[in-house]
Coordinates of C-alpha atoms (C1' of nucleotides) in Angstrom, one line a residue:
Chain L
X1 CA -70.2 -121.7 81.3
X2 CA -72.1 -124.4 83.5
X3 CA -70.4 -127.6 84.9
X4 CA -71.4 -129.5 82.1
X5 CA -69.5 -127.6 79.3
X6 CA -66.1 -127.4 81.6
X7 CA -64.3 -129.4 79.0
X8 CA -63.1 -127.4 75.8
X9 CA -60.3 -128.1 73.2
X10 CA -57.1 -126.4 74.0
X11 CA -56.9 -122.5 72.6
X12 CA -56.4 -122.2 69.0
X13 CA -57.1 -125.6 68.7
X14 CA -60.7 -126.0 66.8
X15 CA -62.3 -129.4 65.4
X16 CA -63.8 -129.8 62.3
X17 CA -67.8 -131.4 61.4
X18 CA -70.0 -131.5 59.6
X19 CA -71.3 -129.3 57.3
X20 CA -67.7 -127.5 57.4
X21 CA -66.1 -130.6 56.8
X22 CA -67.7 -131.3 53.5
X23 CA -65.8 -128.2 52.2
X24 CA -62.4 -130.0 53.7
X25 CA -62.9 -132.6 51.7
X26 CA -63.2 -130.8 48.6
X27 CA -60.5 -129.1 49.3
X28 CA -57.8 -132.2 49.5
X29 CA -59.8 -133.9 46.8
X30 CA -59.1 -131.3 44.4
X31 CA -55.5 -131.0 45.4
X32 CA -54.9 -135.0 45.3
X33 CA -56.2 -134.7 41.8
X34 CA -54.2 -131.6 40.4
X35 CA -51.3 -132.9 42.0
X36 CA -51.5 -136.5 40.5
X37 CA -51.4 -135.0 36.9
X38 CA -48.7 -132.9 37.7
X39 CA -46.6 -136.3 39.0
X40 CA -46.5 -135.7 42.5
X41 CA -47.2 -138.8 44.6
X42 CA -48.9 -138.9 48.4
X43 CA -45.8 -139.2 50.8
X44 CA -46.7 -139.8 54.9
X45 CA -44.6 -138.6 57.1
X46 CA -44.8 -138.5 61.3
X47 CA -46.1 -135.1 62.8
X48 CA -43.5 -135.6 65.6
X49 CA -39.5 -135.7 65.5
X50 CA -36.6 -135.1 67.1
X51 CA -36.0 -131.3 67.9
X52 CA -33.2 -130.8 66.1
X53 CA -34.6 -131.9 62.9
X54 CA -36.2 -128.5 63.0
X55 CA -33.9 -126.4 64.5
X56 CA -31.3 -127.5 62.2
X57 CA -33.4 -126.8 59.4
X58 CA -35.8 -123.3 60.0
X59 CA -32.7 -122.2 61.9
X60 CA -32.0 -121.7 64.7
X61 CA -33.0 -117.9 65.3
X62 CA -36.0 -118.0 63.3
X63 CA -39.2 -117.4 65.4
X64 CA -40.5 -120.2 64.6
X65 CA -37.8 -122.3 66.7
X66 CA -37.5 -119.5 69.3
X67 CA -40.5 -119.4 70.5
X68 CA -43.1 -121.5 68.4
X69 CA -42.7 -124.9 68.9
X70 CA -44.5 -127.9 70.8
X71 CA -41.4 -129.4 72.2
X72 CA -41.2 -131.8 74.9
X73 CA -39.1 -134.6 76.7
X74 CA -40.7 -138.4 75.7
X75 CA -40.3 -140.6 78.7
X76 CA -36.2 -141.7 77.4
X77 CA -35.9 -137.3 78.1
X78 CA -35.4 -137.5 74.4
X79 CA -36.6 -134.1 72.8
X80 CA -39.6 -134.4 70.9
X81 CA -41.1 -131.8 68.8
X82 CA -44.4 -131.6 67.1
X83 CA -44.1 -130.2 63.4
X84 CA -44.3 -126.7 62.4
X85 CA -43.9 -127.2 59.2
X86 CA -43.7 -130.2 57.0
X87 CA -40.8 -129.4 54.8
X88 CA -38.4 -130.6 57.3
X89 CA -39.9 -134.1 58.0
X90 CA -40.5 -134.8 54.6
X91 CA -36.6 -133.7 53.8
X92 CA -35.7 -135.9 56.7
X93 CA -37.6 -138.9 55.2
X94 CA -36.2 -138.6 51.5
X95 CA -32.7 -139.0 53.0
X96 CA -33.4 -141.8 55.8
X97 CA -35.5 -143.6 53.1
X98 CA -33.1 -143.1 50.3
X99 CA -35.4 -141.3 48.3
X100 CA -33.4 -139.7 46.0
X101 CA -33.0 -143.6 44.2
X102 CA -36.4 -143.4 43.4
X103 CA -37.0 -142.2 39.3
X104 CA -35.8 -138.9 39.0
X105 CA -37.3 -136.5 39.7
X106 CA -39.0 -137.0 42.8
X107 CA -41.9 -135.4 43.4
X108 CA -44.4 -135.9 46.6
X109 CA -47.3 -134.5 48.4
X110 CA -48.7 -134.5 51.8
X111 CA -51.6 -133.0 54.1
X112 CA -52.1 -133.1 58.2
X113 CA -52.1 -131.2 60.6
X114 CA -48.8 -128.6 62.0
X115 CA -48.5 -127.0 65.6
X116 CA -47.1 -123.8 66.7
X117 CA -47.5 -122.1 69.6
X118 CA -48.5 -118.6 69.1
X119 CA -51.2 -116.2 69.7
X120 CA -54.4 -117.3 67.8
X121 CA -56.0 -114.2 65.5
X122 CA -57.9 -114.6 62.3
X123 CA -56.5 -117.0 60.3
X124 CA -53.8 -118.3 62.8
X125 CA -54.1 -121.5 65.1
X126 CA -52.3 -123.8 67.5
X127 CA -53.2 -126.7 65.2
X128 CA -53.3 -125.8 61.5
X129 CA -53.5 -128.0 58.6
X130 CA -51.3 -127.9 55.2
X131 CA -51.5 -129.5 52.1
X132 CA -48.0 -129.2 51.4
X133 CA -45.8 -130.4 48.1
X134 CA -41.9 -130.9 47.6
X135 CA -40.3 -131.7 44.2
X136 CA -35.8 -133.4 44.6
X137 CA -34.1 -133.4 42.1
X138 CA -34.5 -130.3 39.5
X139 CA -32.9 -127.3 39.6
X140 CA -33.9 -125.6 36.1
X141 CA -36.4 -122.9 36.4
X142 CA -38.9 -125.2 34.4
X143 CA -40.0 -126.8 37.6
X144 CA -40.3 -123.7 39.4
X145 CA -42.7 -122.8 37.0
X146 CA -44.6 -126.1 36.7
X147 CA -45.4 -126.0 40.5
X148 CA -46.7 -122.5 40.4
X149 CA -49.0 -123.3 37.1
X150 CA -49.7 -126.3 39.8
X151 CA -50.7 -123.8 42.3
X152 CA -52.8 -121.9 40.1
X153 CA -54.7 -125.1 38.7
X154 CA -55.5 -125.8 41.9
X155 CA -56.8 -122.2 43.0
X156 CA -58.7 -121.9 40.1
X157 CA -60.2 -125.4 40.6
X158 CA -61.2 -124.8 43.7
X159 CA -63.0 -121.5 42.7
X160 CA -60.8 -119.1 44.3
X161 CA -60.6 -115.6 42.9
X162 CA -58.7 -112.4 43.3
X163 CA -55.2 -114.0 44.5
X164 CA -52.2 -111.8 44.0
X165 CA -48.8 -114.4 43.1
X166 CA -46.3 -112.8 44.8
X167 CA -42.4 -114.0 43.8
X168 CA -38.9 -113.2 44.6
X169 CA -35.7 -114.4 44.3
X170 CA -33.1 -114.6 47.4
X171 CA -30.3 -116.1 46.1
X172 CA -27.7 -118.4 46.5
X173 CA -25.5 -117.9 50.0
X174 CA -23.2 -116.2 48.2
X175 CA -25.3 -114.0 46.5
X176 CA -26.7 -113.2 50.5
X177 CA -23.4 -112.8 51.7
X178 CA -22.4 -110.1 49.7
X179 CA -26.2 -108.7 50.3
X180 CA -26.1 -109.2 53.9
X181 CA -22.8 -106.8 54.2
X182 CA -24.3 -104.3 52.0
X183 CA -27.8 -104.3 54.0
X184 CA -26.1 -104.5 57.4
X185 CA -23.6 -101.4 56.3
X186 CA -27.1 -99.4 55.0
X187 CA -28.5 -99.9 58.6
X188 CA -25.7 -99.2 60.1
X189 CA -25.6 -95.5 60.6
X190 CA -29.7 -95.3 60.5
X191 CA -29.3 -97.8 63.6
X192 CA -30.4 -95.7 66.3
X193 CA -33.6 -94.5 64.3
X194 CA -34.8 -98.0 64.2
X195 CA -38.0 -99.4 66.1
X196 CA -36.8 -101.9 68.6
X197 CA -38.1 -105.0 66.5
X198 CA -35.9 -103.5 63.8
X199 CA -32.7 -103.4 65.6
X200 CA -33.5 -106.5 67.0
X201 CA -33.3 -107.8 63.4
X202 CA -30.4 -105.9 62.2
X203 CA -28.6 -108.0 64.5
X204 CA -30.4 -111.6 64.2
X205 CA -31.7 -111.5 60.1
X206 CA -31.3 -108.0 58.9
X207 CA -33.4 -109.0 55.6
X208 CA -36.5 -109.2 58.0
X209 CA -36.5 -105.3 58.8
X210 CA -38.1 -105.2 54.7
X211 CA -41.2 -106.8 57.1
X212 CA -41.8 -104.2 59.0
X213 CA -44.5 -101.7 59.2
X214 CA -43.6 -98.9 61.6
X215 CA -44.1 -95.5 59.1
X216 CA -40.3 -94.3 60.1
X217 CA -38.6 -97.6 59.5
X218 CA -40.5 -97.7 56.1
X219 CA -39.0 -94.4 55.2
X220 CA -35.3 -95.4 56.9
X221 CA -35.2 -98.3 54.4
X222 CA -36.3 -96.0 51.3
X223 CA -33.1 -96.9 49.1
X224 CA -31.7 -100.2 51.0
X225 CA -30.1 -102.5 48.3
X226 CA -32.5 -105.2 47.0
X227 CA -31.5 -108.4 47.4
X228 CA -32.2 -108.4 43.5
X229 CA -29.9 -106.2 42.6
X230 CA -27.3 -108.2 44.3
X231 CA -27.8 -111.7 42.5
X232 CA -24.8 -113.6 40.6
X233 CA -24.9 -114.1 37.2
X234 CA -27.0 -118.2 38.2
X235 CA -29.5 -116.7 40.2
X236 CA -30.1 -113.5 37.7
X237 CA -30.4 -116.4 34.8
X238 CA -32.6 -118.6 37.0
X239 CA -35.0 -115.5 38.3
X240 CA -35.1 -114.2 34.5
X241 CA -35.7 -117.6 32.9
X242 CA -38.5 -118.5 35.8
X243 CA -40.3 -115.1 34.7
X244 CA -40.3 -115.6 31.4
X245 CA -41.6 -119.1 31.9
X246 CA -44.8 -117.2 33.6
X247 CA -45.4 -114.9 31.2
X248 CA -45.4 -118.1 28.5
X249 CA -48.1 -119.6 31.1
X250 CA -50.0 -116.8 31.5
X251 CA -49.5 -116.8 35.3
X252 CA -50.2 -113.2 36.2
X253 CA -47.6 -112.1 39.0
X254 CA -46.3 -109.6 41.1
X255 CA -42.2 -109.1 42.2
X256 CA -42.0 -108.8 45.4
X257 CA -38.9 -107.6 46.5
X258 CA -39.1 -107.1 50.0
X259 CA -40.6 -110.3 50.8
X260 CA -38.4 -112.5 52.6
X261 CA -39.1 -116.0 54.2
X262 CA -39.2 -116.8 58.1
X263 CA -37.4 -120.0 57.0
X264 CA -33.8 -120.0 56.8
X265 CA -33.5 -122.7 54.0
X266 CA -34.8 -121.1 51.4
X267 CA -32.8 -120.1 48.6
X268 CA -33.3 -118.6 45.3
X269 CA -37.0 -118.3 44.1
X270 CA -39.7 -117.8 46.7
X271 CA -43.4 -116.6 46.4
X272 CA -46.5 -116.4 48.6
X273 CA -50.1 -116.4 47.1
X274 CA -52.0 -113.9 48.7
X275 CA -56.3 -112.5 49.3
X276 CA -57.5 -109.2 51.1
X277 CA -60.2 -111.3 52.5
X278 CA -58.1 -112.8 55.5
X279 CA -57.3 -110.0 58.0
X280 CA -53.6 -109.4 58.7
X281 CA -53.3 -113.3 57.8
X282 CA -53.2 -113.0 53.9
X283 CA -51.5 -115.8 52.6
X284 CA -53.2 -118.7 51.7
X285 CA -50.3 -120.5 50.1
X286 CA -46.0 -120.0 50.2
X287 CA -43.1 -121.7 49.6
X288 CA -40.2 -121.4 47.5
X289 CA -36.6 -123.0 47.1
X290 CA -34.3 -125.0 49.2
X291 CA -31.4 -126.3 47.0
X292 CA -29.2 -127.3 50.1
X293 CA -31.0 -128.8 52.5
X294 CA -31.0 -132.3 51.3
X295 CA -27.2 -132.1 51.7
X296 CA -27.6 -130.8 54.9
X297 CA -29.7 -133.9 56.0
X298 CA -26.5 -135.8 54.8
X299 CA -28.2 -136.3 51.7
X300 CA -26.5 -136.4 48.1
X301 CA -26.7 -132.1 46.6
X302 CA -30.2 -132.2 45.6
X303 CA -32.1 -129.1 44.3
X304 CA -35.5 -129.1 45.7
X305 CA -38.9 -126.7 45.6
X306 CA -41.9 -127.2 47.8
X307 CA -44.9 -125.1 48.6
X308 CA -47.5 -124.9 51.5
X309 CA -51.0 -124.3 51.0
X310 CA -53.0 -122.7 54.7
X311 CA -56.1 -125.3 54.8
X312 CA -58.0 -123.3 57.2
X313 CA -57.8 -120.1 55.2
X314 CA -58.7 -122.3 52.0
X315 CA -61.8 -123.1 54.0
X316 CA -62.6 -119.9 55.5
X317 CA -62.7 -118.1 51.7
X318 CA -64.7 -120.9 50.4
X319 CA -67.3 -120.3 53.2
X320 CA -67.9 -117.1 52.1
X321 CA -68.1 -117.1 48.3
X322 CA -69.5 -120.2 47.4
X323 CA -72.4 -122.0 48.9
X324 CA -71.6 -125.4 50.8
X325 CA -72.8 -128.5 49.8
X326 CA -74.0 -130.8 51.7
X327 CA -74.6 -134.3 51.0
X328 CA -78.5 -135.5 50.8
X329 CA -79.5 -139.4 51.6
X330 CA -81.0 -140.5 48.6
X331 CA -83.7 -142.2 50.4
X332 CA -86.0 -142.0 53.6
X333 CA -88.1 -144.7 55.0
X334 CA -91.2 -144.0 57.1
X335 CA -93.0 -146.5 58.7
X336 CA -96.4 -146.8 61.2
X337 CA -96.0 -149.5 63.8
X338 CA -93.7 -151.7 64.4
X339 CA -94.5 -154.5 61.5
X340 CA -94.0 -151.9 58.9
X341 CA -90.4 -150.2 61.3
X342 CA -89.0 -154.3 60.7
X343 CA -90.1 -154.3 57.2
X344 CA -88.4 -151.0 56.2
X345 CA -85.1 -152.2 57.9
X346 CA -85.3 -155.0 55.5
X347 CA -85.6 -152.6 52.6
X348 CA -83.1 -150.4 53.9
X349 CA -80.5 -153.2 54.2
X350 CA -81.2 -154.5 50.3
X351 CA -80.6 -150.8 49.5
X352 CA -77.4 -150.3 51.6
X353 CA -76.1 -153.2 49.6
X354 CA -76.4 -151.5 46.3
X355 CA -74.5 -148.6 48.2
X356 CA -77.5 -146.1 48.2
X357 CA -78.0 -143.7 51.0
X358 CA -80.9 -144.7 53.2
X359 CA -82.2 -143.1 56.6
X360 CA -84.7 -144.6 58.3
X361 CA -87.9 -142.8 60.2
X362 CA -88.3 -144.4 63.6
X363 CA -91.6 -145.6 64.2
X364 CA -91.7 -143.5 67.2
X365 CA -92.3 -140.4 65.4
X366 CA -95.9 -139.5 63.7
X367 CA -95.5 -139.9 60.1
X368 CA -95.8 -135.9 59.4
X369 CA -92.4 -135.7 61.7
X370 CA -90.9 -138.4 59.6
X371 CA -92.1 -136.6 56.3
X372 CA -90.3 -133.1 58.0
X373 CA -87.0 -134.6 58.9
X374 CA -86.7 -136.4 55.3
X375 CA -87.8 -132.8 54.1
X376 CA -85.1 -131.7 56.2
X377 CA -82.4 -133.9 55.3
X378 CA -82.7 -133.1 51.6
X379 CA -84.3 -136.8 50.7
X380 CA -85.0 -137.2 47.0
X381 CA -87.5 -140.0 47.7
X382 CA -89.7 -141.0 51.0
X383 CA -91.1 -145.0 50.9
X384 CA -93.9 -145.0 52.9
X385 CA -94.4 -148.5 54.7
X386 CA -97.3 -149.0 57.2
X387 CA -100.3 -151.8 57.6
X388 CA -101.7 -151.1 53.8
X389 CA -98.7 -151.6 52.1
X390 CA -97.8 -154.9 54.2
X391 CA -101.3 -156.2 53.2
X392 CA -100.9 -155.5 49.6
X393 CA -97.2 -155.8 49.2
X394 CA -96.7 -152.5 47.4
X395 CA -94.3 -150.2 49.2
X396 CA -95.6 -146.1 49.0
X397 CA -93.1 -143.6 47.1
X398 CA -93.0 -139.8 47.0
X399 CA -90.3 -137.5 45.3
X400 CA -90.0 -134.7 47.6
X401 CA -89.0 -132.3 44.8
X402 CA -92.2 -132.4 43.5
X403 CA -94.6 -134.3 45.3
X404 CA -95.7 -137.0 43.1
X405 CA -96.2 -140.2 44.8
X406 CA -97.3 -143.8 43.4
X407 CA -96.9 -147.7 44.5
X408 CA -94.0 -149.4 44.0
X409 CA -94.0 -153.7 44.7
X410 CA -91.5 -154.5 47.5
X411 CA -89.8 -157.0 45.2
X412 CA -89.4 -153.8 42.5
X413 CA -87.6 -151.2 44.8
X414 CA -83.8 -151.6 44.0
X415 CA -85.1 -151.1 40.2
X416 CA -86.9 -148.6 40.8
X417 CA -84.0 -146.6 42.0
X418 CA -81.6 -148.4 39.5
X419 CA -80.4 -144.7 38.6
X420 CA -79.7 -144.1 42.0
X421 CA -76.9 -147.5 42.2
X422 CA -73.4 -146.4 41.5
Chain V
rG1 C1' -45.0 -112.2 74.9
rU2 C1' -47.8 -107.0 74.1
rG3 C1' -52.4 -104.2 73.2
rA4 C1' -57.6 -103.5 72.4
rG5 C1' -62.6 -105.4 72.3
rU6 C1' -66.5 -108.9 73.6
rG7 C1' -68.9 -112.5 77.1
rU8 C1' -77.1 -112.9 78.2
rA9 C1' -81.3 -119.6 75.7
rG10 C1' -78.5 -124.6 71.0
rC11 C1' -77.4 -120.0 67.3
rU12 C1' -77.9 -114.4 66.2
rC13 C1' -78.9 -110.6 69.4
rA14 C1' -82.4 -107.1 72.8
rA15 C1' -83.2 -105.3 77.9
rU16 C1' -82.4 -96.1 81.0
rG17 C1' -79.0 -99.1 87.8
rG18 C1' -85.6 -100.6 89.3
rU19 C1' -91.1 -106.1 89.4
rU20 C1' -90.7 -112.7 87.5
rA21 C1' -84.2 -111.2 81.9
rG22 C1' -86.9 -111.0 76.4
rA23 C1' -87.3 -111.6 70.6
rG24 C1' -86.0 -114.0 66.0
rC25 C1' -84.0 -118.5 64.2
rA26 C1' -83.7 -123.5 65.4
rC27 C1' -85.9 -127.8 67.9
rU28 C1' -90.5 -130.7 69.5
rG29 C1' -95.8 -131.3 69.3
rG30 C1' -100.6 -129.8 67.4
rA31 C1' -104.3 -127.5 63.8
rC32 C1' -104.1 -131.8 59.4
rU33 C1' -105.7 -139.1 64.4
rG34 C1' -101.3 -142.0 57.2
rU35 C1' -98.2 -137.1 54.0
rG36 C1' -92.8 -132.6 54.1
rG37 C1' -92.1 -127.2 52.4
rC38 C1' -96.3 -122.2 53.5
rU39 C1' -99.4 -120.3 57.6
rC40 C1' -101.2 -120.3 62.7
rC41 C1' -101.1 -122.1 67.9
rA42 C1' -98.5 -124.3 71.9
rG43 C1' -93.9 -125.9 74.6
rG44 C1' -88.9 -126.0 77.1
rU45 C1' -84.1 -124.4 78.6
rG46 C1' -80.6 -119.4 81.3
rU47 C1' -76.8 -120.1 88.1
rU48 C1' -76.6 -113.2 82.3
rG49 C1' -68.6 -116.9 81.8
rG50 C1' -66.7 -117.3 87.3
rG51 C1' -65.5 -114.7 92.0
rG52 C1' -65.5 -110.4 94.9
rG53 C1' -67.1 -105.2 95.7
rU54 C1' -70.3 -100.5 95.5
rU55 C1' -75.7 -99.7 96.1
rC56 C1' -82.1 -99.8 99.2
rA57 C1' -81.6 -102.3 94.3
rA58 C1' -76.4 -104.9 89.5
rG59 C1' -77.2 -108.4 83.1
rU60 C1' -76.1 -103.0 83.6
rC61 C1' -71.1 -99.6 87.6
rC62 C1' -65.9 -101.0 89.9
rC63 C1' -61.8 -104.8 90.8
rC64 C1' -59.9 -109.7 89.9
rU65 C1' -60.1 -114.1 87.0
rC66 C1' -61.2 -117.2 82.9
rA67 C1' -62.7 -117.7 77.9
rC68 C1' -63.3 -116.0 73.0
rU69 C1' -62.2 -112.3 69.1
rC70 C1' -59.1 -108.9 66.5
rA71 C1' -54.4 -106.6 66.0
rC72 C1' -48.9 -106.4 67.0
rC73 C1' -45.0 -110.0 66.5
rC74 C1' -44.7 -113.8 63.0
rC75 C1' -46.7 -116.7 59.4
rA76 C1' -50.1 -121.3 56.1

RNA sequence: GUGAGUGUAGCUCAAUGGUUAGAGCACUGGACUGUGGCUCCAGGUGUUGGGGGUUCAAGUCCCCUCACUCACCCCA
């Protein structure tokens, strides 16, 4: 690239215009509205924290914290670090804040944008945006429910088809205690027939070798204990009642027994929503439970459930299925000379103050160019203003959809759009 | 961090190692001097990502580098 274009945004790290942004919009429209009727409130919180926030929280050998994250030294050598995920911050905030006062139960939503540092692929970026919802206070199955029939409203809202719900349930620590030591005595003697990544997780999160897609370790791990089969009597109760609940609901899913999360504070129920029309990136949305971390903030015990939806890959499967719309002025103005260019940014100002879309022509241009960039911009109606219509004080109209055209007073205009007003 | 692929006009892409690197789309103007879409005509842009090498000759072959893409890893 030449001199001029030596400047780019940092890898993995893309903005977002217009047209695309249009279908952005939509996208956290739809979810502020689902999620209002479902009680969940808008809840800010900072992209940046203190490290440990997140280490303490993802755990410490997750990947994630290993090698993911934007962390750096403010100017106090403080450790900063920019959010990889916006459970944590949020959790951070209900205790600081004293959420958990609040009308029980809590429930909260956010969006913005979350950084990791990792190879960018289809699907995957530096700087990735989350609409992301977190619900304090319940632990009964009901709710687990409730923010997957959330989930689904939303998908379905949004036009989104062929998604697979995915769910699991991981326990309680003691249930993934006594898992843990059946798992790691399974391994054990298979050990030395495992692909490097593999023993590398027998040691640091044995639960993550179930993620792995080398033929020989999927054949090694043919009989492993589930972590299902290994639930106490609370979980089993909770994972039985939350399926029935979907069944009442009609929520179509799939048990997933092998899928584990790369988050350590998840407990009990988890699920993923996922498409084959992302590449090796297929989930669009995840989450699941985290019944301890409140009170591991220093927070009262606090059952909580949260999920994450991917905003790019929301964006990138609306692109292909659906059409994008993009927003039309509702009005051009064309003048000849510069009499008729001061009278039509006279009308266009009485217009603009009954809020309706109006983009003006430019006397610069010959009135055909005018006529082909309204044509362009989608116009529903072009005012022609030049000498003529100054002398006889009737202002030219044409509806582009169909060409008809007729006279309009100047004094008139605002009612003759009155449909167009808000 | 590992591997593979791709870099040519604003965009999508052509060009057997051989003259002055082309086409479509888009943009601007004209045919129609005050009327868009359809048609026709005209117009402009490139250090072929950058650097080095081989060759009489490199967009094309080789090396290095950068960027992007996809995949692994991991995840939204």
């Amino acid at each position: 690239m030449g001199p001029a274009e030596r400047y780019n945004a940092l890898k993995g790290i893309q903005d977002i215009f217009p047209p695309d942004i249009y279908t952005w919009q939509k996208i956290e429209k739809i979810a502020a509205d689902v999620f209002s009727v479902y009680g969940f409130q808008e809840l800010r919180a900072p992209i940046i924290e203190s490290t440990d926030i997140f280490v303490r929280s993802i755990g410490e050998t997750s990947d994630i914290v290993e090698k993911e994250m934007y962390t750096f030294s403010d100017k106090a050598g403080r450790s900063i670090t920019l959010r990889p995920e916006g459970t944590a911050p949020v959790v951070r905030c209900y205790v600081q804040n004293h959420l958990y006062n609040l009308p029980f139960p809590q429930k909260f939503f956010y969006s913005g944008p979350m950084f990791r540092y990792e190879r960018p692929q289809k699907g995957r970026f530096r700087q990735f945006y989350q609409i992301g919802v977190e619900a304090f206070g319940v632990a009964d199955p009901t709710i687990d429910a409730e923010i997957l029939s959330m989930l689904r409203l939303f998908l379905d809202t949004i036009g989104l088809k062929e998604l697979t719900f995915e769910v699991n349930s991981i326990g309680c620590e003691q249930c993934r205690s006594g898992y843990r030591k059946a798992l790691h005595d399974f391994f054990l003697n298979k050990f030395d027939n495992l692909c490097p990544d593999c023993k590398r997780r027998f040691g640091v999160n044995p639960l993550r070798i179930f993620d792995c897609k080398v033929d020989f370790c999927i054949e090694l791990r043919k009989g492993a204990p589930r972590v299902t089969d290994f639930l106490c009597n609370e979980c089993k109760e909770h994972f039985h009642t939350l399926l029935l609940l979907l069944q009442t609901l009609n929520i179509p899913y799939v048990i997933n027994p092998d899928m584990v999360r790369g988050l350590d504070y998840y407990t009990r129920t988890t699920f993923e929503v996922t498409t084959e029309h992302l590449g090796a990136q297929n989930a669009v949305a995840a989450g699941g439970r985290y019944d301890r971390l409140v009170e591991e903030f220093g927070g009262p015990p606090t059952p909580a459930i949260g999920f994450a939806i991917g905003m790019e890959r929301i964006a990138t499967l609306l692109k292909s299925s659906q059409k994008q719309e993009i927003p039309a002025p509702k009005v051009f103005i064309a003048t000849i000379g510069a009499p008729a260019e001061k009278e039509g940014l006279v009308i266009a100002d009485k217009l603009r103050g009954q809020r309706i879309w109006v983009e003006l022509g430019y006397t610069d241009k010959s009135l055909k160019s005018q006529l082909r960039r309204a044509d362009r911009l989608n116009t529903d109606y072009v005012f022609i203003v030049g000498d003529e219509e100054i002398q006889s004080g009737m202002v030219k109209w044409k509806r582009l959809s169909d060409g008809t055209q007729g006279k309009v007073p100047f004094s008139s205009i605002v009612h003759f759009l009155s449909g167009y007003s808000v």
